[in-house]
Coordinates of C-alpha atoms in Angstrom, one line a residue:
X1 CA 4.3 25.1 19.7
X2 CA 4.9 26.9 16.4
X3 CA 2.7 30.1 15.0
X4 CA 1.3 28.4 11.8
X5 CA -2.1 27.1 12.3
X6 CA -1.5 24.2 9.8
X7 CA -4.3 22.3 11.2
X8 CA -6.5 24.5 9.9
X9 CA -4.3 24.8 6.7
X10 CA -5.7 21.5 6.2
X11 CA -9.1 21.4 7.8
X12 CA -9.7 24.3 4.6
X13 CA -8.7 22.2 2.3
X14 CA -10.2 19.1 2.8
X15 CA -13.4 20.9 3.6
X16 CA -12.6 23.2 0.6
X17 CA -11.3 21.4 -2.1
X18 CA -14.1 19.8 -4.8
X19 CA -14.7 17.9 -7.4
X20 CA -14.1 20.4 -10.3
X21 CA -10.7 20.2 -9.1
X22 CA -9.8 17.0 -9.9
X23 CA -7.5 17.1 -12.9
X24 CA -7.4 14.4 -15.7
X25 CA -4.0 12.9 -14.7
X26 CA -5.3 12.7 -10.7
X27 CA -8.9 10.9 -11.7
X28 CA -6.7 8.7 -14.0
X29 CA -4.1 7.0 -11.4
X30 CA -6.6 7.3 -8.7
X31 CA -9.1 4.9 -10.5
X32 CA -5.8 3.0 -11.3
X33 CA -5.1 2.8 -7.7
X34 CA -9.1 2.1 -6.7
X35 CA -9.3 -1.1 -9.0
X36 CA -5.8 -2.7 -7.7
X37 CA -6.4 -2.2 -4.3
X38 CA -10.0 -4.0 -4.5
X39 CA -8.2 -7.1 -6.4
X40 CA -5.0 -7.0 -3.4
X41 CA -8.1 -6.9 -1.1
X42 CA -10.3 -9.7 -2.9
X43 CA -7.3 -11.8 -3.2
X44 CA -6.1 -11.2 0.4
X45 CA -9.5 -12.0 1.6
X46 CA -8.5 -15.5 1.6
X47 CA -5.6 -15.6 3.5
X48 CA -5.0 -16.8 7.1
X49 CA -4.8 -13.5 9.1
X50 CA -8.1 -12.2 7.4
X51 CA -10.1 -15.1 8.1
X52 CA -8.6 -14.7 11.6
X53 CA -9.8 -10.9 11.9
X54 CA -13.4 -11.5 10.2
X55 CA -13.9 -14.1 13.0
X56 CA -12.8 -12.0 15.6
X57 CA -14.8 -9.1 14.3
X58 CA -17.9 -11.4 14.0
X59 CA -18.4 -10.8 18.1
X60 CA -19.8 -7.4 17.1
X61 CA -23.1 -6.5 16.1
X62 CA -24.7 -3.7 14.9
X63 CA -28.3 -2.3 13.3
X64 CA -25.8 -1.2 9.7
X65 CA -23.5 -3.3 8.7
X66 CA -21.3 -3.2 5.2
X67 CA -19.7 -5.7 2.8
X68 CA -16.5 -7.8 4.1
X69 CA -14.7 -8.3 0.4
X70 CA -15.1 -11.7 -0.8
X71 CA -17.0 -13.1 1.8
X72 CA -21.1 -13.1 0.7
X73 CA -22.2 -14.8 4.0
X74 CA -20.6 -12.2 6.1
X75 CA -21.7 -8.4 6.6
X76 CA -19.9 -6.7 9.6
X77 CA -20.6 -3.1 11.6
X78 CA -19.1 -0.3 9.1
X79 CA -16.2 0.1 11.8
X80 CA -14.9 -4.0 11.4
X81 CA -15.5 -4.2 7.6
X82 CA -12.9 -1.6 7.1
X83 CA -11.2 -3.0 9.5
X84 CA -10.8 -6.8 7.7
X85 CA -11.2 -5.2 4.2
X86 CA -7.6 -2.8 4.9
X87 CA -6.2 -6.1 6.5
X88 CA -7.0 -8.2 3.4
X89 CA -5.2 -5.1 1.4
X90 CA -2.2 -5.0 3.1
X91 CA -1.9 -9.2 4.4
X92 CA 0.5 -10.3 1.3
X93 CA 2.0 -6.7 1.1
X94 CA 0.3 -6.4 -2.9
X95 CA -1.1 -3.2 -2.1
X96 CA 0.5 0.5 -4.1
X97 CA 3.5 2.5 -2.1
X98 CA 4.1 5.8 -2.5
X99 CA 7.2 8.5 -1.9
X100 CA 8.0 9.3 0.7
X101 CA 7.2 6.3 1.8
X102 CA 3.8 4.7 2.7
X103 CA 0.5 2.5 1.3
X104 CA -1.9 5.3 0.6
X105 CA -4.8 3.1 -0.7
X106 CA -5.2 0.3 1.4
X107 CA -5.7 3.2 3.8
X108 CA -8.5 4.9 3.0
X109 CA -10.9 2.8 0.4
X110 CA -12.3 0.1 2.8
X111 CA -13.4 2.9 4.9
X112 CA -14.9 4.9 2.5
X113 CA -16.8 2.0 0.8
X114 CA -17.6 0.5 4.5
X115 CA -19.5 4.2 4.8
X116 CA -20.7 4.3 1.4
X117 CA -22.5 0.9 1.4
X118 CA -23.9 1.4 5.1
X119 CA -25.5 5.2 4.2
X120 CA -26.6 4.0 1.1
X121 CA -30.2 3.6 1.8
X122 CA -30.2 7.5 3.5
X123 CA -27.8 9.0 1.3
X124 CA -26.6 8.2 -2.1
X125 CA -22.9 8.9 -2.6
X126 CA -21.5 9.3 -6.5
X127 CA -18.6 8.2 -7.8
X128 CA -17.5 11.8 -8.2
X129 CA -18.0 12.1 -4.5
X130 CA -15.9 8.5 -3.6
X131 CA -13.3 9.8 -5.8
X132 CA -13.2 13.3 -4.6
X133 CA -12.8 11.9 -1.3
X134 CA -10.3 9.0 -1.8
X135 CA -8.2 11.6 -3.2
X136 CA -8.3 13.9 -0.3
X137 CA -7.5 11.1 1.4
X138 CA -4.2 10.8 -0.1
X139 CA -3.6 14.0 -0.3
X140 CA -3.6 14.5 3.3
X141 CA -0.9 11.3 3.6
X142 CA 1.2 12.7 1.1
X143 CA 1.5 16.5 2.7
X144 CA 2.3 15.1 5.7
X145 CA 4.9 13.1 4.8
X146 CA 6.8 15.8 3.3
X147 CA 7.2 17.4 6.5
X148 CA 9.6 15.5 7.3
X149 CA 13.2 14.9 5.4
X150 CA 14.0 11.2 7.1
X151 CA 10.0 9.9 6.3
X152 CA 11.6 9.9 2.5
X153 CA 13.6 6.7 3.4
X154 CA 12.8 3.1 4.1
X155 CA 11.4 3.8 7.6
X156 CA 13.1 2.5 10.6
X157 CA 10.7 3.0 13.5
X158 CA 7.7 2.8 12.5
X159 CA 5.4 1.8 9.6
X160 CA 3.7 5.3 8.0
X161 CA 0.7 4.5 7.2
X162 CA -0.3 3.4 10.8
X163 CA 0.5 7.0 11.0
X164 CA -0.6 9.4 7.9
X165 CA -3.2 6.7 7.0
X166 CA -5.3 7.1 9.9
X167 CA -5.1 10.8 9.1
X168 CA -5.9 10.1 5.4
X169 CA -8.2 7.8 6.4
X170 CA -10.3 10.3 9.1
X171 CA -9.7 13.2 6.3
X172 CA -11.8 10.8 3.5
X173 CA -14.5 10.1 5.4
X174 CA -14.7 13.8 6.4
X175 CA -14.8 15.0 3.1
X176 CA -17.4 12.0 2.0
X177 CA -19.5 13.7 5.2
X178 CA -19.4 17.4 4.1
X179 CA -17.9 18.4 7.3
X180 CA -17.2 21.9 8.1
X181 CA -13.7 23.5 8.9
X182 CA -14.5 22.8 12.5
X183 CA -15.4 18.9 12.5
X184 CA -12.9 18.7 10.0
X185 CA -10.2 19.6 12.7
X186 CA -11.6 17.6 15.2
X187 CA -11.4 14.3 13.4
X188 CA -7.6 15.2 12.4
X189 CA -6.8 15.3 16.3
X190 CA -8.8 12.5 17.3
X191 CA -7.4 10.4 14.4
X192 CA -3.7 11.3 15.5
X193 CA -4.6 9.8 19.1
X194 CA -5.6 6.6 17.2
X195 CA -1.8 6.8 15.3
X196 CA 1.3 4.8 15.6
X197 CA 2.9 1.2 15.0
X198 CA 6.1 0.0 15.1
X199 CA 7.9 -1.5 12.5
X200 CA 9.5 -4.1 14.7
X201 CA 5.9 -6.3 13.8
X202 CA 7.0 -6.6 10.6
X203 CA 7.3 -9.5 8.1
X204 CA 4.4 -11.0 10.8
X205 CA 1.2 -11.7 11.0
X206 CA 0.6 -8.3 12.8
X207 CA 1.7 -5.7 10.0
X208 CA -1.2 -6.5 7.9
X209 CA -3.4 -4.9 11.2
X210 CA -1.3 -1.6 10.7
X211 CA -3.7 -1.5 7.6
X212 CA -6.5 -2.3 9.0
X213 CA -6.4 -0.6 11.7
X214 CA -5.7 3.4 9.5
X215 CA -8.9 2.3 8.4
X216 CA -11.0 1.6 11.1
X217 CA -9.8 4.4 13.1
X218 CA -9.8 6.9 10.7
X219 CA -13.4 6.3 10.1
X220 CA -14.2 6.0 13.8
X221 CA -12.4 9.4 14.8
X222 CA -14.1 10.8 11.9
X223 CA -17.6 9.1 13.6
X224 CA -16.9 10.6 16.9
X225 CA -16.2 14.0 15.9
X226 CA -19.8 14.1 13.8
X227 CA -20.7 13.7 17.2
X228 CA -19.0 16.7 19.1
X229 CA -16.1 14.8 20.2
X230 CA -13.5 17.4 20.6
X231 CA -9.9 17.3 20.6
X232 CA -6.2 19.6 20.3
X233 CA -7.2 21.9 17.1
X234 CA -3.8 21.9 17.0
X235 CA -3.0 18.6 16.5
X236 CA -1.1 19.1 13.0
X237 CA 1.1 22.4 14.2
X238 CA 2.5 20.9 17.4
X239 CA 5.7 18.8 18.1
X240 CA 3.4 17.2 20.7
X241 CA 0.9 16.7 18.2
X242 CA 2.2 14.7 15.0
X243 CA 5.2 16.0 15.2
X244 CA 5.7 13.1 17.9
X245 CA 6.5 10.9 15.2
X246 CA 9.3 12.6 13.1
X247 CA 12.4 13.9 14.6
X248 CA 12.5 16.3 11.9
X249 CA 9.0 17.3 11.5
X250 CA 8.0 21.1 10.0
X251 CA 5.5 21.9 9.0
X252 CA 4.6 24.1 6.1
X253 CA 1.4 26.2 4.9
X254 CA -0.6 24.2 2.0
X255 CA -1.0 26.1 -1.3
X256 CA -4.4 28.3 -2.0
X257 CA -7.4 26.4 -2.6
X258 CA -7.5 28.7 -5.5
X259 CA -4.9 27.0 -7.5
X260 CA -4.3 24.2 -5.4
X261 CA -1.5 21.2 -7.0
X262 CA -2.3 17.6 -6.3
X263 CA 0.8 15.6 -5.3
X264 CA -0.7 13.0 -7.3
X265 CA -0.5 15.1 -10.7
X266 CA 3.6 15.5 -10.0
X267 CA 3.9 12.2 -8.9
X268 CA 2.1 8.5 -9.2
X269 CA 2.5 5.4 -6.8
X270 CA 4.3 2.0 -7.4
X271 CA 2.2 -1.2 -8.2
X272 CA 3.5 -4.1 -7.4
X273 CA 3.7 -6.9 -10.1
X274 CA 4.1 -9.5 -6.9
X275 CA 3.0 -9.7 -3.7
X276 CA 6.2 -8.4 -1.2
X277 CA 8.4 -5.4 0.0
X278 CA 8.3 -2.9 -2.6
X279 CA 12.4 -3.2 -2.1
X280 CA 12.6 -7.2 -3.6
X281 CA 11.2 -5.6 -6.9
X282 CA 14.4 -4.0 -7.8
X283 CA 16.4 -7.0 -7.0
X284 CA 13.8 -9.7 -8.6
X285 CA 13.9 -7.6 -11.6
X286 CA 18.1 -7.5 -11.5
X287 CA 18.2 -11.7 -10.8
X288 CA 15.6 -12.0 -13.5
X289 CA 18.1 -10.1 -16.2
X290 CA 21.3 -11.9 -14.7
X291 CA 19.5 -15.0 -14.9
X292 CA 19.9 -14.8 -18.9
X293 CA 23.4 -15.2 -18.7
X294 CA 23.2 -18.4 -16.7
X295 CA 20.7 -20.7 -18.5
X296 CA 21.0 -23.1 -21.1
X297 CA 18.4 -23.9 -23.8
X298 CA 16.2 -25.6 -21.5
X299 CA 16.1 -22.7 -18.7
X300 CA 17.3 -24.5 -16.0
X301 CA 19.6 -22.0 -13.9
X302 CA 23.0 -23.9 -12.9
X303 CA 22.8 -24.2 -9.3
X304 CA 26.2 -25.9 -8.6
X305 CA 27.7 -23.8 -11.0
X306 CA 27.4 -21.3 -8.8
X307 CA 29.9 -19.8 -6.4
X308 CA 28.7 -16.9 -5.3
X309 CA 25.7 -14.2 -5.3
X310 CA 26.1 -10.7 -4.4
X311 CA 23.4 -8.0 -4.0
X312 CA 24.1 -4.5 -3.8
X313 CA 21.5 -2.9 -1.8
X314 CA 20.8 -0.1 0.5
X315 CA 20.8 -0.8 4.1
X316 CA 17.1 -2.0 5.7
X317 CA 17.4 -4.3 8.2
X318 CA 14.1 -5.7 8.4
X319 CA 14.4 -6.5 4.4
X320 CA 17.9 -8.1 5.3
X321 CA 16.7 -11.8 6.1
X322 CA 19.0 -14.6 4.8
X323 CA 16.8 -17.6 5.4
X324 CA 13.2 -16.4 5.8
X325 CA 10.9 -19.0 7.7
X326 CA 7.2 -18.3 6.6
X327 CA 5.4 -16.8 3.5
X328 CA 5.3 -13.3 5.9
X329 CA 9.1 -13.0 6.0
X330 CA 10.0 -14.6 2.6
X331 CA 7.7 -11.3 1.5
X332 CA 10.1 -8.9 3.5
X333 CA 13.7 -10.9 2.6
X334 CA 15.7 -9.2 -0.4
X335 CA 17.8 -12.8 -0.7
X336 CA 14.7 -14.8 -0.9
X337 CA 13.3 -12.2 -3.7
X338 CA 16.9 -12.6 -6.2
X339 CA 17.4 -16.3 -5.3
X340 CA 13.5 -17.0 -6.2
X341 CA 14.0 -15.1 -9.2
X342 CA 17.1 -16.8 -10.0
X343 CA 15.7 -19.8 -9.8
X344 CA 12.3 -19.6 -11.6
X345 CA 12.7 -16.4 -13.6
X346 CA 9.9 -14.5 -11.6
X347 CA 8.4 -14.1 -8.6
X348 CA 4.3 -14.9 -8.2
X349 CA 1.9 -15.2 -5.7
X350 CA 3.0 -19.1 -5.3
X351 CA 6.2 -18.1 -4.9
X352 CA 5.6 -17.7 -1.4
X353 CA 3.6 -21.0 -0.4
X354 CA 5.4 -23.5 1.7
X355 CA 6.8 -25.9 -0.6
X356 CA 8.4 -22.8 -2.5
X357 CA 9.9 -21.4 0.2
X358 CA 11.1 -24.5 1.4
X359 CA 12.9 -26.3 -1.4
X360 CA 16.1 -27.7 -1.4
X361 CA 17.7 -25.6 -4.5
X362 CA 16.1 -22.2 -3.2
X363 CA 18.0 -22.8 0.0
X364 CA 21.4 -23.8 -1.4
X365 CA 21.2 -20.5 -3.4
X366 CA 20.2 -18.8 0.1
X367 CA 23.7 -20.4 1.3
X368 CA 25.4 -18.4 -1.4
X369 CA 24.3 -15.7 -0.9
X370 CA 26.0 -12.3 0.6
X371 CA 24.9 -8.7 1.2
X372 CA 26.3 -5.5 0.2
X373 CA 25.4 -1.9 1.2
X374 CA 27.3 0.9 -1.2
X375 CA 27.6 4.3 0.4
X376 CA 25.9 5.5 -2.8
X377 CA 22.9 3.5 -2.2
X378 CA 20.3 5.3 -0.2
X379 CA 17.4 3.4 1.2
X380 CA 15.2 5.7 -0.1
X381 CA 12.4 4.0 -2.9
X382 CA 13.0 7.1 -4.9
X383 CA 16.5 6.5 -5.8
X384 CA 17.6 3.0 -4.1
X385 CA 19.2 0.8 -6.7
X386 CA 20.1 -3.4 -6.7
X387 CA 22.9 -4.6 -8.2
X388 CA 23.2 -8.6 -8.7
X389 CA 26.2 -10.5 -9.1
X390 CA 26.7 -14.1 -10.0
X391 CA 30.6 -15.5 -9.3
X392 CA 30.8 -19.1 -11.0
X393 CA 32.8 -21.7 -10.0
X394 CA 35.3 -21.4 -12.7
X395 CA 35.5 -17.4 -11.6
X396 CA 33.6 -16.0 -14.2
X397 CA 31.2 -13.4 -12.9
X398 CA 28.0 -11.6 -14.2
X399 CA 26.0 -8.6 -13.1
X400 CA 23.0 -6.5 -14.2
X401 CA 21.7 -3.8 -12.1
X402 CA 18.2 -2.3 -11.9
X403 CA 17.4 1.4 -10.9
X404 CA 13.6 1.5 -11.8
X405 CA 11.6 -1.6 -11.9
X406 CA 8.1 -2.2 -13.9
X407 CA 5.6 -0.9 -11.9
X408 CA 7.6 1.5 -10.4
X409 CA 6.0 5.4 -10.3
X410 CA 8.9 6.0 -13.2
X411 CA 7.9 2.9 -15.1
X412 CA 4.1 2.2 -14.3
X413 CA 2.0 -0.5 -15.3
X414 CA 0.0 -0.4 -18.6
X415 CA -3.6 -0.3 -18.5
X416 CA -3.7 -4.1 -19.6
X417 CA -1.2 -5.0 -17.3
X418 CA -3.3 -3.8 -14.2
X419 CA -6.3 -4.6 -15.4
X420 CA -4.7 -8.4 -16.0
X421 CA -3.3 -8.2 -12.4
X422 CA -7.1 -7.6 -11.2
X423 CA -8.6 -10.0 -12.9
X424 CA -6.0 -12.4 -11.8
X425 CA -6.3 -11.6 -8.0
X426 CA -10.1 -11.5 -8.0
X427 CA -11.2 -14.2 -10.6
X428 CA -10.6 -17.0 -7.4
X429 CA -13.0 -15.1 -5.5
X430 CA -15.8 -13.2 -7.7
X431 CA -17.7 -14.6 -10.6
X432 CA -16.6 -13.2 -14.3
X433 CA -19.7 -11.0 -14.1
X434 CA -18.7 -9.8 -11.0
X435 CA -14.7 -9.1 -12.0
X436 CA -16.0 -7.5 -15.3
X437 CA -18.5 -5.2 -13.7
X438 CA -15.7 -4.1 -11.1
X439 CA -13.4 -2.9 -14.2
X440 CA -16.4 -1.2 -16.0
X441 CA -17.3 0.6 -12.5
X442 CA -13.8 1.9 -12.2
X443 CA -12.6 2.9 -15.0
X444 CA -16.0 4.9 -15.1
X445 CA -16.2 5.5 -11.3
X446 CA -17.0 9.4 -12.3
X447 CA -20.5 8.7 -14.2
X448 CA -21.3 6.4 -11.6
X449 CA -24.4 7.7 -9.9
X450 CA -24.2 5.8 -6.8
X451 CA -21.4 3.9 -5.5
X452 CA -23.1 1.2 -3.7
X453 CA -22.6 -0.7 -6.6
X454 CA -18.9 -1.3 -5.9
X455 CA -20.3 -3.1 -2.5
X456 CA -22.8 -5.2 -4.5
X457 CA -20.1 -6.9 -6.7
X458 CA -17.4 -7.0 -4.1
X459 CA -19.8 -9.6 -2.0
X460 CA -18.4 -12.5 -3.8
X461 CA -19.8 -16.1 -4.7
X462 CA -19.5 -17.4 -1.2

């Protein structure tokens, strides 16, 4: 057990920090992040592995229930709405990654706008107060993630945010209740108890539930400690506690509340422009500028022509798939991501359907293709690079590399980029009124008065 206290380090300063403190930049990305995880969520709220959890959840019942994300006819227990809405997040892998790596947002929202919507009627919560506590939230993912060197590459074992986002998710929904210093530490320990998934579940129908579940069991530790559920109030300081997960892990004193820094002032999350590993960005966005060099006046990339294609990547194996067999590991394959792109010039949501994945030209690019790891290439999303190299048949060879992609923290998004990306993922699911009146809320989310509102127009036309 080390000296420091860090568990109450933290229970301080999520009990401590307020809204005052929220600096321009930090209520700026984190309505950025708020709007594109509700359009990853409304669009995911479609897709096989949601509609499998929203009937599974349907077996529970409850006197308060909250909005499930695109579906109007279905309201679930606060618990199982975050539950499907953090699975709808995270089931195409659309949703913001952060450094060191994790999905901070996918996290924490459903549960806080689960809680929101189901108090609303006893409690009105502001905008101010959502955002306040969304940010917390991440905060609490982010410091614990630097406590450990290795959690700043591609993870291995297992996913972070099964971990630190049932942490940010119980810290949230601690600060949304006004708990004291005490509760505060309780739901931290209980959380941790609910923590952990391996990474061996994904490019499956499974790691979408990693999401899902941060959120639901964030919200329920935080649930059971309101009620005097104890646990270790040590949870955060011991290598027994979270250090269990990181074979590295030391922890470190937060700074004062006085002048407390937001990670999210010194640094913002990725977006993702399509829906798959944060790693295929860097190579689609390498094919798609090698592609130039390949196609004629009617852009119609050469297949035959083709001898060879190299990718220079760092080594992750469970991005490493040469012939991906369903939209789930197409998402997680860095050859399916540069041959796609090769092919079509992009990479969209129907990239991944089943006659894309499956056509005759995509595969005989697959055949082609060959992996590289340099030893200067570290599978880390801060500094990883892709390299992409096209051998002809006649021997000549071109290459274009790619160290930040768009929608990378370095390179983000414009505002009418994201807001285009919304309206895209949720126009299928909620009516124009509906899509419109989500952007407005947002982008004003700290005048809003009550943020039930945000569960009103998330119902959908269903």
């Amino acid at each position: 057990m080390w000296a420091k206290t860090i568990t109450g380090n933290f229970a301080g300063m999520i009990h401590g920090l307020n809204a005052s403190q929220l600096t321009d930049q930090v209520l700026q990305r984190s309505k950025r992040m708020i709007l594109d995880t509700l359009g990853v969520g409304l669009l995911g709220s479609s897709t096989e592995v949601c509609h499998r959890v929203i009937h599974y959840s349907k077996i529970y019942s409850a006197n308060t229930s909250s909005t499930v994300w695109g579906h109007s006819d279905v309201r679930l227990p606060p618990l199982y709405a975050a539950f499907a809405n953090g699975v709808a997040v995270h089931s195409m892998d659309f949703d913001d990654t952060w450094h060191p790596a994790t999905h901070p947002s996918g996290t924490v929202l459903p549960s806080l706008v689960a809680l929101s919507g189901t108090l609303s009627e006893k409690k009105k919560f502001s905008g101010l107060d959502l955002l306040l506590a969304f940010n917390v939230g991440i905060e609490v993912q982010g410091r614990l993630l630097r406590f450990s060197s290795e959690a700043h590459n591609i993870p291995k074992r297992f996913h972070p945010p099964s971990v630190v986002g049932t942490m940010g998710s119980a810290a949230a929904v601690a600060k949304l209740l006004a708990f004291d210093q005490f509760k505060c530490k309780e739901a931290l320990a209980i959380a941790a108890s609910y923590a952990g998934a391996p990474m061996a579940n994904a490019a499956t129908q499974t790691k979408p539930l990693h999401i899902g579940n941060a959120a639901r069991h964030g919200l329920e530790a935080a649930c059971l400690a309101s009620l005097g559920l104890q646990g270790n109030k040590q949870i955060l300081d011991m290598e027994s506690g979270l250090g269990a997960f990181f074979g590295d892990y030391t922890p470190q004193d937060l700074p004062p509340l006085q002048s407390y820094s937001w990670l999210l002032d010194q640094q913002d999350v990725a977006i993702k422009r399509f829906p798959a590993h944060l790693g295929t960005h860097w190579v689609a966005d390498a094919a798609s500028s090698v592609r130039k060099h390949l196609v004629g006046s009617d852009d119609t990339l050469p297949v035959s022509k083709i001898k060879k294609i190299t990718l220079k990547v760092p080594e992750a194996q469970y991005v490493n798939r040469s012939f991906p067999n369903s939209e789930h590991e197409a998402r997680h394959s860095l050859q399916f991501a540069a041959c796609t792109a090769l092919l079509d010039g992009s990479i969209s949501v129907q990239s991944f359907n089943h006659q894309n994945i499956f056509r005759p030209e995509l595969k005989e690019l697959l055949c082609k293709t060959q992996v590289e790891h340099p030893s200067d290439n570290k599978p880390s999303f801060e500094s990883l690079y892709c390299e992409v190299s096209i051998t002809l048949q006649d021997g000549d060879v071109f290459s274009e590399r790619c160290d930040t992609f768009y929608g990378h923290w370095r390179k983000p998004l414009t505002k009418e980029d994201l807001e285009k990306k919304f309206r895209s993922n949720a126009s299928g699911v909620l009516s124009l009124e509906a899509t419109e009146g989500i952007i407005e809320t947002v982008n004003h989310l700290e005048e809003v008065e009550d943020c039930v509102v945000l569960s009103e127009f998330l119902k959908g036309t269903q």
